[in-house]
CSV table of C-alpha atoms in Angstrom, one decimal:
chain,number,residue,atom,x,y,z
A,1,MET,CA,151.5,42.1,63.1
A,2,THR,CA,153.0,44.2,65.8
A,3,LYS,CA,151.8,44.4,69.3
A,4,LEU,CA,150.6,48.0,68.8
A,5,LEU,CA,148.5,47.1,65.7
A,6,SER,CA,147.1,44.2,67.6
A,7,SER,CA,146.1,46.5,70.4
A,8,LEU,CA,144.5,48.9,68.0
A,9,PHE,CA,142.4,46.2,66.4
A,10,LEU,CA,141.5,45.0,69.9
A,11,SER,CA,140.4,48.5,70.8
A,12,LEU,CA,138.4,48.7,67.7
A,13,ALA,CA,136.9,45.3,68.5
A,14,LEU,CA,135.4,46.9,71.6
A,15,LEU,CA,132.8,48.2,69.2
A,16,ALA,CA,131.5,44.7,68.7
A,17,PRO,CA,129.4,44.4,71.9
A,18,ALA,CA,127.7,47.7,71.0
A,19,ALA,CA,127.1,46.6,67.5
A,20,GLN,CA,125.7,43.3,68.8
A,21,ALA,CA,123.4,45.2,71.1
A,22,GLN,CA,122.1,47.0,68.0
A,23,GLN,CA,121.5,43.7,66.3
A,24,ASP,CA,119.8,42.2,69.3
A,25,ALA,CA,117.5,45.2,69.7
A,26,ALA,CA,116.6,44.9,66.0
A,27,ALA,CA,115.9,41.2,66.5
A,28,THR,CA,113.6,41.8,69.4
A,29,ALA,CA,111.4,44.2,67.4
A,30,PRO,CA,111.5,42.9,63.8
A,31,ALA,CA,108.1,44.3,63.2
A,32,ALA,CA,109.1,47.9,63.7
A,33,ALA,CA,111.2,48.0,60.5
A,34,ASP,CA,109.1,45.5,58.5
A,35,VAL,CA,105.5,46.5,59.5
A,36,PHE,CA,106.2,50.2,59.6
A,37,PRO,CA,108.1,51.1,56.4
A,38,ALA,CA,109.9,54.4,55.8
A,39,THR,CA,108.1,55.2,52.5
A,40,PRO,CA,105.9,58.3,52.3
A,41,LYS,CA,102.4,58.0,53.6
A,42,ALA,CA,99.6,60.4,53.6
A,43,LYS,CA,98.1,61.5,56.9
A,44,PRO,CA,94.8,59.6,57.6
A,45,GLY,CA,91.9,61.9,57.2
A,46,GLY,CA,93.7,64.2,54.8
A,47,GLY,CA,96.1,67.1,55.2
A,48,LYS,CA,99.8,66.8,55.9
A,49,TRP,CA,101.9,65.6,58.8
A,50,ARG,CA,102.9,68.8,60.7
A,51,LEU,CA,106.3,69.1,62.2
A,52,GLY,CA,107.5,71.4,65.0
A,53,TYR,CA,111.0,72.2,66.2
A,54,PHE,CA,112.3,72.7,69.8
A,55,GLU,CA,115.9,73.8,70.0
A,56,SER,CA,118.0,73.9,73.2
A,57,GLY,CA,119.8,77.1,72.1
A,58,ASP,CA,122.1,78.5,69.5
A,59,TYR,CA,124.7,75.9,68.8
A,60,SER,CA,126.4,75.1,65.4
A,61,GLU,CA,125.7,71.3,65.6
A,62,TYR,CA,121.9,71.8,65.7
A,63,PRO,CA,121.3,73.4,62.3
A,64,ARG,CA,123.9,70.9,60.9
A,65,THR,CA,121.9,68.0,62.3
A,66,LEU,CA,118.6,69.4,61.1
A,67,ARG,CA,120.1,69.8,57.6
A,68,VAL,CA,121.0,66.1,57.4
A,69,ILE,CA,117.6,65.0,58.8
A,70,VAL,CA,116.0,66.9,56.0
A,71,ALA,CA,118.4,65.3,53.5
A,72,GLY,CA,117.4,61.9,54.9
A,73,LEU,CA,113.7,62.7,54.4
A,74,GLN,CA,114.4,63.8,50.9
A,75,GLN,CA,116.3,60.6,50.2
A,76,LEU,CA,113.3,58.6,51.4
A,77,GLY,CA,111.0,60.5,49.1
A,78,TRP,CA,109.1,62.5,51.6
A,79,LEU,CA,109.9,66.0,50.3
A,80,SER,CA,112.1,68.0,47.9
A,81,VAL,CA,113.9,71.1,49.0
A,82,PRO,CA,116.2,73.5,47.2
A,83,ALA,CA,119.8,73.8,48.4
A,84,ILE,CA,119.7,75.2,52.0
A,85,PRO,CA,122.0,78.2,52.3
A,86,ASP,CA,125.1,78.0,54.4
A,87,GLY,CA,125.4,79.8,57.7
A,88,LEU,CA,121.8,79.7,58.8
A,89,ASN,CA,121.0,79.3,62.5
A,90,GLY,CA,118.3,77.0,63.7
A,91,ARG,CA,115.5,79.6,63.5
A,92,GLN,CA,116.5,80.7,60.0
A,93,MET,CA,116.8,77.2,58.7
A,94,TRP,CA,113.3,76.2,60.1
A,95,SER,CA,111.8,79.3,58.4
A,96,PHE,CA,113.6,78.4,55.1
A,97,LEU,CA,112.2,74.8,55.3
A,98,ALA,CA,108.7,76.1,56.1
A,99,GLN,CA,108.7,78.4,53.1
A,100,ASN,CA,110.6,76.2,50.5
A,101,ALA,CA,110.2,72.5,51.2
A,102,LYS,CA,107.8,70.9,48.8
A,103,SER,CA,105.9,67.8,49.9
A,104,ASP,CA,102.5,66.1,49.5
A,105,THR,CA,102.7,64.5,52.9
A,106,LEU,CA,104.5,66.7,55.5
A,107,GLN,CA,104.9,70.3,56.5
A,108,PHE,CA,107.4,72.3,58.5
A,109,VAL,CA,105.2,74.6,60.6
A,110,GLU,CA,106.9,77.9,60.7
A,111,ASP,CA,105.5,79.2,64.0
A,112,ALA,CA,105.9,75.8,65.7
A,113,TRP,CA,109.5,76.7,66.8
A,114,TRP,CA,110.7,77.1,70.3
A,115,GLN,CA,114.0,77.9,72.0
A,116,PRO,CA,114.9,79.2,75.5
A,117,GLY,CA,117.4,81.7,74.2
A,118,ASN,CA,121.1,81.0,74.9
A,119,PHE,CA,120.5,77.8,76.8
A,120,ASP,CA,118.9,80.0,79.5
A,121,ALA,CA,117.6,77.8,82.3
A,122,ALA,CA,115.4,80.5,83.6
A,123,ARG,CA,113.4,80.6,80.4
A,124,ARG,CA,112.9,76.9,80.1
A,125,PRO,CA,109.6,76.7,82.2
A,126,ALA,CA,108.0,79.4,80.0
A,127,VAL,CA,109.0,77.5,76.8
A,128,ARG,CA,107.6,74.3,78.2
A,129,GLN,CA,104.3,76.1,79.0
A,130,ALA,CA,104.2,77.6,75.5
A,131,ILE,CA,104.6,74.1,74.0
A,132,THR,CA,102.0,72.7,76.4
A,133,ASP,CA,99.5,75.4,75.5
A,134,ARG,CA,100.0,75.1,71.8
A,135,LEU,CA,99.5,71.3,71.8
A,136,ALA,CA,96.5,71.4,74.1
A,137,LYS,CA,94.6,74.2,72.5
A,138,ARG,CA,95.4,73.8,68.8
A,139,HIS,CA,96.2,70.1,68.4
A,140,ASP,CA,97.9,71.0,65.2
A,141,ILE,CA,101.4,69.4,65.6
A,142,ASP,CA,102.0,65.7,64.9
A,143,LEU,CA,105.7,65.4,65.7
A,144,ILE,CA,108.4,67.6,67.4
A,145,ILE,CA,112.0,67.4,66.6
A,146,ALA,CA,113.7,68.1,70.0
A,147,MET,CA,117.2,69.3,69.2
A,148,GLY,CA,119.8,69.0,72.0
A,149,THR,CA,119.9,67.8,75.6
A,150,LEU,CA,117.8,70.5,77.2
A,151,ALA,CA,115.0,70.2,74.6
A,152,GLY,CA,115.0,66.5,75.0
A,153,GLN,CA,114.8,66.8,78.8
A,154,ASP,CA,112.0,69.3,78.6
A,155,MET,CA,109.9,67.1,76.2
A,156,ALA,CA,110.4,64.1,78.5
A,157,MET,CA,109.4,66.2,81.5
A,158,LEU,CA,106.2,67.1,79.6
A,159,GLY,CA,105.6,63.4,79.0
A,160,ALA,CA,106.1,63.7,75.3
A,161,PRO,CA,102.5,64.7,74.5
A,162,VAL,CA,103.1,64.2,70.8
A,163,ALA,CA,105.6,62.1,69.0
A,164,THR,CA,109.1,63.4,69.8
A,165,VAL,CA,112.4,62.6,68.1
A,166,VAL,CA,115.4,63.8,70.2
A,167,ALA,CA,118.5,64.6,68.1
A,168,SER,CA,122.0,65.9,68.8
A,169,THR,CA,122.3,64.9,72.4
A,170,SER,CA,125.6,63.5,73.8
A,171,ASP,CA,124.1,61.0,76.2
A,172,ALA,CA,120.3,60.6,76.2
A,173,VAL,CA,120.4,58.0,79.0
A,174,GLY,CA,122.8,59.9,81.2
A,175,ALA,CA,120.8,63.1,80.8
A,176,ARG,CA,117.7,61.1,81.8
A,177,ILE,CA,115.9,61.9,78.6
A,178,VAL,CA,115.2,58.2,78.0
A,179,LYS,CA,114.9,55.4,80.6
A,180,SER,CA,117.5,53.1,79.1
A,181,VAL,CA,119.4,52.2,75.9
A,182,GLU,CA,116.6,49.8,74.9
A,183,ASP,CA,113.6,51.7,76.2
A,184,SER,CA,112.7,55.4,76.0
A,185,GLY,CA,110.2,55.0,78.9
A,186,LEU,CA,107.5,57.0,77.1
A,187,ASP,CA,105.4,55.8,74.1
A,188,ASN,CA,105.8,59.1,72.2
A,189,LEU,CA,109.6,59.5,72.8
A,190,HIS,CA,112.6,58.4,70.8
A,191,ALA,CA,116.3,59.4,71.0
A,192,ARG,CA,119.4,58.2,69.3
A,193,VAL,CA,121.6,56.2,71.8
A,194,GLN,CA,125.2,55.2,71.2
A,195,PRO,CA,126.2,52.7,74.0
A,196,GLU,CA,129.7,53.1,75.4
A,197,ARG,CA,130.6,55.6,72.6
A,198,TYR,CA,132.8,57.9,74.7
A,199,GLN,CA,134.3,55.1,76.8
A,200,ARG,CA,135.5,53.6,73.5
A,201,GLN,CA,137.0,56.9,72.4
A,202,VAL,CA,138.9,57.4,75.6
A,203,ARG,CA,140.2,53.8,75.7
A,204,LEU,CA,141.4,54.0,72.1
A,205,PHE,CA,143.1,57.4,72.8
A,206,HIS,CA,144.9,56.0,75.8
A,207,GLU,CA,146.0,52.9,73.8
A,208,ILE,CA,147.6,55.2,71.2
A,209,VAL,CA,148.9,57.9,73.6
A,210,PRO,CA,149.4,56.3,77.0
A,211,PHE,CA,148.8,59.5,79.0
A,212,LYS,CA,148.9,59.7,82.8
A,213,THR,CA,146.9,62.9,83.0
A,214,LEU,CA,143.9,63.8,80.7
A,215,GLY,CA,142.5,67.3,80.4
A,216,LEU,CA,138.8,67.9,80.2
A,217,VAL,CA,137.0,71.3,79.6
A,218,TYR,CA,133.3,71.7,80.4
A,219,GLU,CA,130.8,73.8,82.2
A,220,ASP,CA,130.4,72.4,85.7
A,221,SER,CA,126.7,71.9,85.6
A,222,PRO,CA,124.6,68.8,85.1
A,223,GLU,CA,124.1,69.6,81.4
A,224,GLY,CA,127.8,70.5,80.9
A,225,ARG,CA,129.0,67.3,82.5
A,226,THR,CA,126.6,65.4,80.2
A,227,TYR,CA,127.9,67.2,77.1
A,228,ALA,CA,131.5,66.3,78.0
A,229,ALA,CA,130.7,62.7,79.0
A,230,VAL,CA,132.3,63.3,82.3
A,231,PRO,CA,130.9,60.1,83.9
A,232,ALA,CA,132.3,58.0,81.0
A,233,VAL,CA,135.7,59.6,81.2
A,234,GLU,CA,135.9,59.1,85.0
A,235,GLN,CA,134.8,55.4,84.5
A,236,VAL,CA,137.7,54.8,82.1
A,237,ALA,CA,140.2,56.8,84.2
A,238,LYS,CA,139.4,54.4,87.1
A,239,GLU,CA,139.8,51.4,84.9
A,240,LEU,CA,143.1,52.4,83.3
A,241,GLY,CA,144.6,54.4,86.2
A,242,PHE,CA,145.0,57.9,84.8
A,243,GLN,CA,144.1,61.2,86.4
A,244,VAL,CA,141.6,63.7,85.0
A,245,LYS,CA,142.2,67.4,85.4
A,246,SER,CA,139.3,69.6,84.5
A,247,CYS,CA,138.5,73.3,84.0
A,248,ASN,CA,135.1,74.9,84.4
A,249,ALA,CA,134.2,76.9,81.2
A,250,ALA,CA,130.8,78.6,81.6
A,251,SER,CA,128.6,78.3,78.5
A,252,ASN,CA,124.9,78.5,79.3
A,253,GLY,CA,123.0,81.7,79.3
A,254,ILE,CA,125.8,83.8,77.7
A,255,ALA,CA,126.8,84.8,74.2
A,256,VAL,CA,128.6,82.3,72.0
A,257,GLU,CA,131.6,84.6,71.9
A,258,GLU,CA,131.9,84.6,75.7
A,259,ALA,CA,131.5,80.8,75.8
A,260,THR,CA,134.3,80.5,73.3
A,261,ARG,CA,136.6,82.8,75.3
A,262,ASN,CA,135.9,80.7,78.4
A,263,ALA,CA,136.6,77.4,76.6
A,264,VAL,CA,139.8,78.6,74.9
A,265,ASP,CA,141.1,80.1,78.2
A,266,CYS,CA,140.5,76.8,79.9
A,267,TYR,CA,142.4,74.8,77.2
A,268,ARG,CA,145.2,77.2,77.5
A,269,LYS,CA,145.3,76.9,81.3
A,270,LEU,CA,145.2,73.1,81.2
A,271,SER,CA,147.6,72.7,78.4
A,272,ASN,CA,150.6,73.0,80.7
A,273,GLN,CA,149.2,70.6,83.3
A,274,VAL,CA,148.2,67.5,81.3
A,275,ASP,CA,149.7,64.9,79.0
A,276,ALA,CA,146.7,64.8,76.6
A,277,MET,CA,143.4,66.5,76.0
A,278,TYR,CA,139.9,65.1,75.3
A,279,VAL,CA,138.2,67.9,73.3
A,280,THR,CA,134.5,67.5,74.2
A,281,VAL,CA,131.2,69.1,73.1
A,282,HIS,CA,131.0,72.6,74.4
A,283,ARG,CA,129.0,75.5,73.1
A,284,GLY,CA,132.1,77.6,72.7
A,285,ILE,CA,133.9,75.0,70.5
A,286,THR,CA,132.5,75.7,67.0
A,287,PRO,CA,133.7,75.2,63.5
A,288,GLN,CA,135.0,78.8,63.7
A,289,SER,CA,136.8,78.4,67.0
A,290,VAL,CA,138.2,74.8,67.0
A,291,GLY,CA,141.3,76.1,65.2
A,292,GLN,CA,142.1,78.3,68.2
A,293,VAL,CA,141.9,75.3,70.5
A,294,ALA,CA,144.0,73.2,68.1
A,295,GLU,CA,146.7,76.0,68.0
A,296,VAL,CA,146.8,76.2,71.8
A,297,LEU,CA,147.3,72.5,72.1
A,298,ARG,CA,149.8,72.4,69.2
A,299,THR,CA,151.9,75.2,70.8
A,300,ALA,CA,151.9,73.2,74.1
A,301,GLN,CA,152.6,70.0,72.2
A,302,VAL,CA,149.7,68.2,73.8
A,303,PRO,CA,148.0,65.3,71.9
A,304,SER,CA,144.3,65.8,71.5
A,305,PHE,CA,141.3,63.6,70.7
A,306,ALA,CA,138.1,65.2,69.2
A,307,MET,CA,134.8,63.9,70.7
A,308,LEU,CA,132.8,65.2,67.8
A,309,GLY,CA,134.7,63.6,65.0
A,310,SER,CA,137.0,63.8,62.0
A,311,GLU,CA,136.0,67.3,60.9
A,312,GLN,CA,137.7,68.7,63.9
A,313,VAL,CA,140.7,66.5,63.1
A,314,ARG,CA,140.7,68.1,59.7
A,315,ASP,CA,140.7,71.5,61.4
A,316,GLY,CA,143.8,70.7,63.5
A,317,LEU,CA,143.1,68.4,66.4
A,318,LEU,CA,145.3,65.3,66.4
A,319,MET,CA,142.8,62.3,66.1
A,320,SER,CA,139.3,61.0,66.6
A,321,LEU,CA,137.1,58.0,66.3
A,322,ALA,CA,133.7,59.0,64.9
A,323,GLN,CA,131.4,59.1,61.9
A,324,ALA,CA,132.9,61.0,59.0
A,325,ASP,CA,129.6,61.6,57.3
A,326,TYR,CA,126.6,63.0,59.2
A,327,SER,CA,124.3,61.7,56.5
A,328,TYR,CA,124.2,58.4,58.5
A,329,VAL,CA,122.8,60.3,61.5
A,330,GLY,CA,120.3,62.2,59.4
A,331,LEU,CA,119.0,59.1,57.7
A,332,PHE,CA,118.6,57.3,61.1
A,333,HIS,CA,116.4,60.1,62.4
A,334,ALA,CA,114.6,60.5,59.1
A,335,GLU,CA,113.7,56.8,59.0
A,336,THR,CA,112.5,57.1,62.6
A,337,ILE,CA,110.2,60.0,61.6
A,338,ALA,CA,109.0,58.1,58.6
A,339,ARG,CA,108.1,55.0,60.5
A,340,ILE,CA,106.2,57.0,63.1
A,341,PHE,CA,104.1,58.5,60.3
A,342,ASN,CA,103.6,55.0,59.1
A,343,GLY,CA,102.0,54.0,62.4
A,344,ALA,CA,104.9,53.1,64.8
A,345,LYS,CA,105.0,54.4,68.3
A,346,PRO,CA,108.4,56.1,68.8
A,347,ARG,CA,109.0,53.7,71.8
A,348,GLN,CA,108.6,50.7,69.5
A,349,LEU,CA,111.6,51.7,67.4
A,350,SER,CA,115.2,50.8,68.3
A,351,GLN,CA,117.1,53.8,69.7
A,352,ILE,CA,120.5,52.2,69.2
A,353,TRP,CA,122.8,53.5,66.5
A,354,ILE,CA,126.5,52.7,66.2
A,355,ASP,CA,128.7,55.0,64.2
A,356,PRO,CA,131.1,53.4,61.8
A,357,ALA,CA,134.5,52.6,63.4
A,358,LYS,CA,136.9,55.1,62.0
A,359,ILE,CA,140.3,56.5,63.0
A,360,ALA,CA,141.1,60.0,61.7
A,361,LEU,CA,144.6,61.5,62.1
A,362,ASN,CA,146.1,64.9,61.3
A,363,LEU,CA,149.7,64.4,60.3
A,364,ASP,CA,150.5,68.1,60.3
A,365,THR,CA,149.4,68.3,63.9
A,366,ALA,CA,151.3,65.1,64.7
A,367,ARG,CA,154.5,66.6,63.4
A,368,GLY,CA,153.8,69.9,65.1
A,369,ILE,CA,153.6,68.3,68.6
A,370,GLY,CA,156.4,65.9,68.0
A,371,PHE,CA,154.2,62.8,67.8
A,372,ASP,CA,155.6,60.3,65.4
A,373,PRO,CA,152.8,58.0,64.6
A,374,PRO,CA,154.0,54.4,64.1
A,375,VAL,CA,153.2,52.7,60.8
A,376,ASP,CA,150.7,50.6,62.7
A,377,ILE,CA,148.5,53.7,63.4
A,378,LEU,CA,148.8,54.9,59.8
A,379,LEU,CA,147.7,51.5,58.6
A,380,ALA,CA,144.7,51.6,60.9
A,381,ALA,CA,143.7,55.1,60.0
A,382,ASP,CA,140.8,55.5,57.7
A,383,GLU,CA,141.3,59.3,57.2
A,384,VAL,CA,144.7,61.0,57.2
A,385,TYR,CA,144.8,64.8,56.9
A,386,GLU,CA,147.6,67.2,56.0
A,387,GLY,CA,147.2,70.8,57.0
A,388,ARG,CA,144.8,72.5,59.5
A,389,LYS,CA,142.4,75.4,59.8
A,390,ALA,CA,144.0,78.7,60.8
A,391,ALA,CA,143.1,80.0,64.2
A,392,GLN,CA,140.4,82.6,64.1
C-alpha cells in the first residue's frame, strides 16, 4: 500500500473518535432508544400530535431537509403522503403536507408556520413574539421543527417552550443553539450535532491536495461564519500551517439572486489568489448556481472541496466527504420526533450523528483543472462522477 493510500485511510480513520463518541452517548442513555420507541403512538387524551414549522429563510436545503424528514416519518409508519412536487419552497411544502398528509396520529398545522423573510434580522423579534403568543394563548402545538441556524437560535432564546427539533444547521454548538455535543441545555430542545465534521473535511482535502492557501467565501457575520465553519477551518489552518484567504459575500436580508451574484463574484475574485477552495454553505450557492462556481474554479484551475456533499461534486466541484443520501438525515430527525411523541424529553435523546465516510470525486473536473488523481485516490473513492452541470 502506498504512502498516499495509507494517509488517506489514516485521514478517514479520524472519523473513529467521533463515531466512538456517538456510541458512548448511546451507551450512557440506553433507555432513550429502548424505552421510547419510534413506533406510532396516539396522543394521550385523544386528538393528533400537532406540528409547527419555523424556517430561518428561503434556502434550498430547508425544503430538501423537510422532505426527507417526512419520508422518515412515513418509513416509521406515522403517516402516508403522496409524492411531494419538486420545486416547492418551505411555505409551499408545509401547505402541501398540511393538506395532503394522511395520519391517525399527527398533523401538520398549516398556519403554524413562521419565517423572518429573507433571513432578515430586523424581523426576528416579531417572529419570536408571534411564536410566543401562539404557544401561550392557544396551546395547540406539540412540537416545532426549527429549520436552520436562525430558527434554532430563536427557539433556544425562547427557552424552547414546546418540544423543538432543530434541523439543517451547520454547527449547533458553535451557533450556541445547544450547550454542548452531549447536552442541548434545555429539556425541550434537540439538534443534530456532527463533532469535528468540518475539521475532518479540511484535513482530508489538505491530505489529497497539499495547498498553502485556502479560499473561503462567506458573509462576515456571526451567522455567516457559522455556516462556513470558519472557526473549524482556522483551527485546521493553524494545525497544518496553511493560510486562509476570505471574501465577504453578503447574503442575509437580500434576494437569493443578489446573494448568488455576491458569492460567485467572491469565488471569481479569490480564484486567482488561492491554491484551493473550500466551497461552504452560503445562501447564494444553490443547486441552480453551484455550476457557476464550479465553472469559475475550473477556469482558474483551482481544486475545490464541497462542504455540502457529493451532489455538488456531481454538479462540477472536485471532491467531497459527506453523506450521499439525505434519507439518513431525515430518518435521524424522524426517529427523534417519534421518540418525543412516545414520551422522551428531547434533551434525553442523543444529538450525535455521524455521516457515512465517503469520498466523492469528479473526474471531468479533475481533468479540466489538470489534477491527475493517483490510483490510490480512485481506489478510496466511493463515488466517481463523469460530467458536470452546465453553469446557469
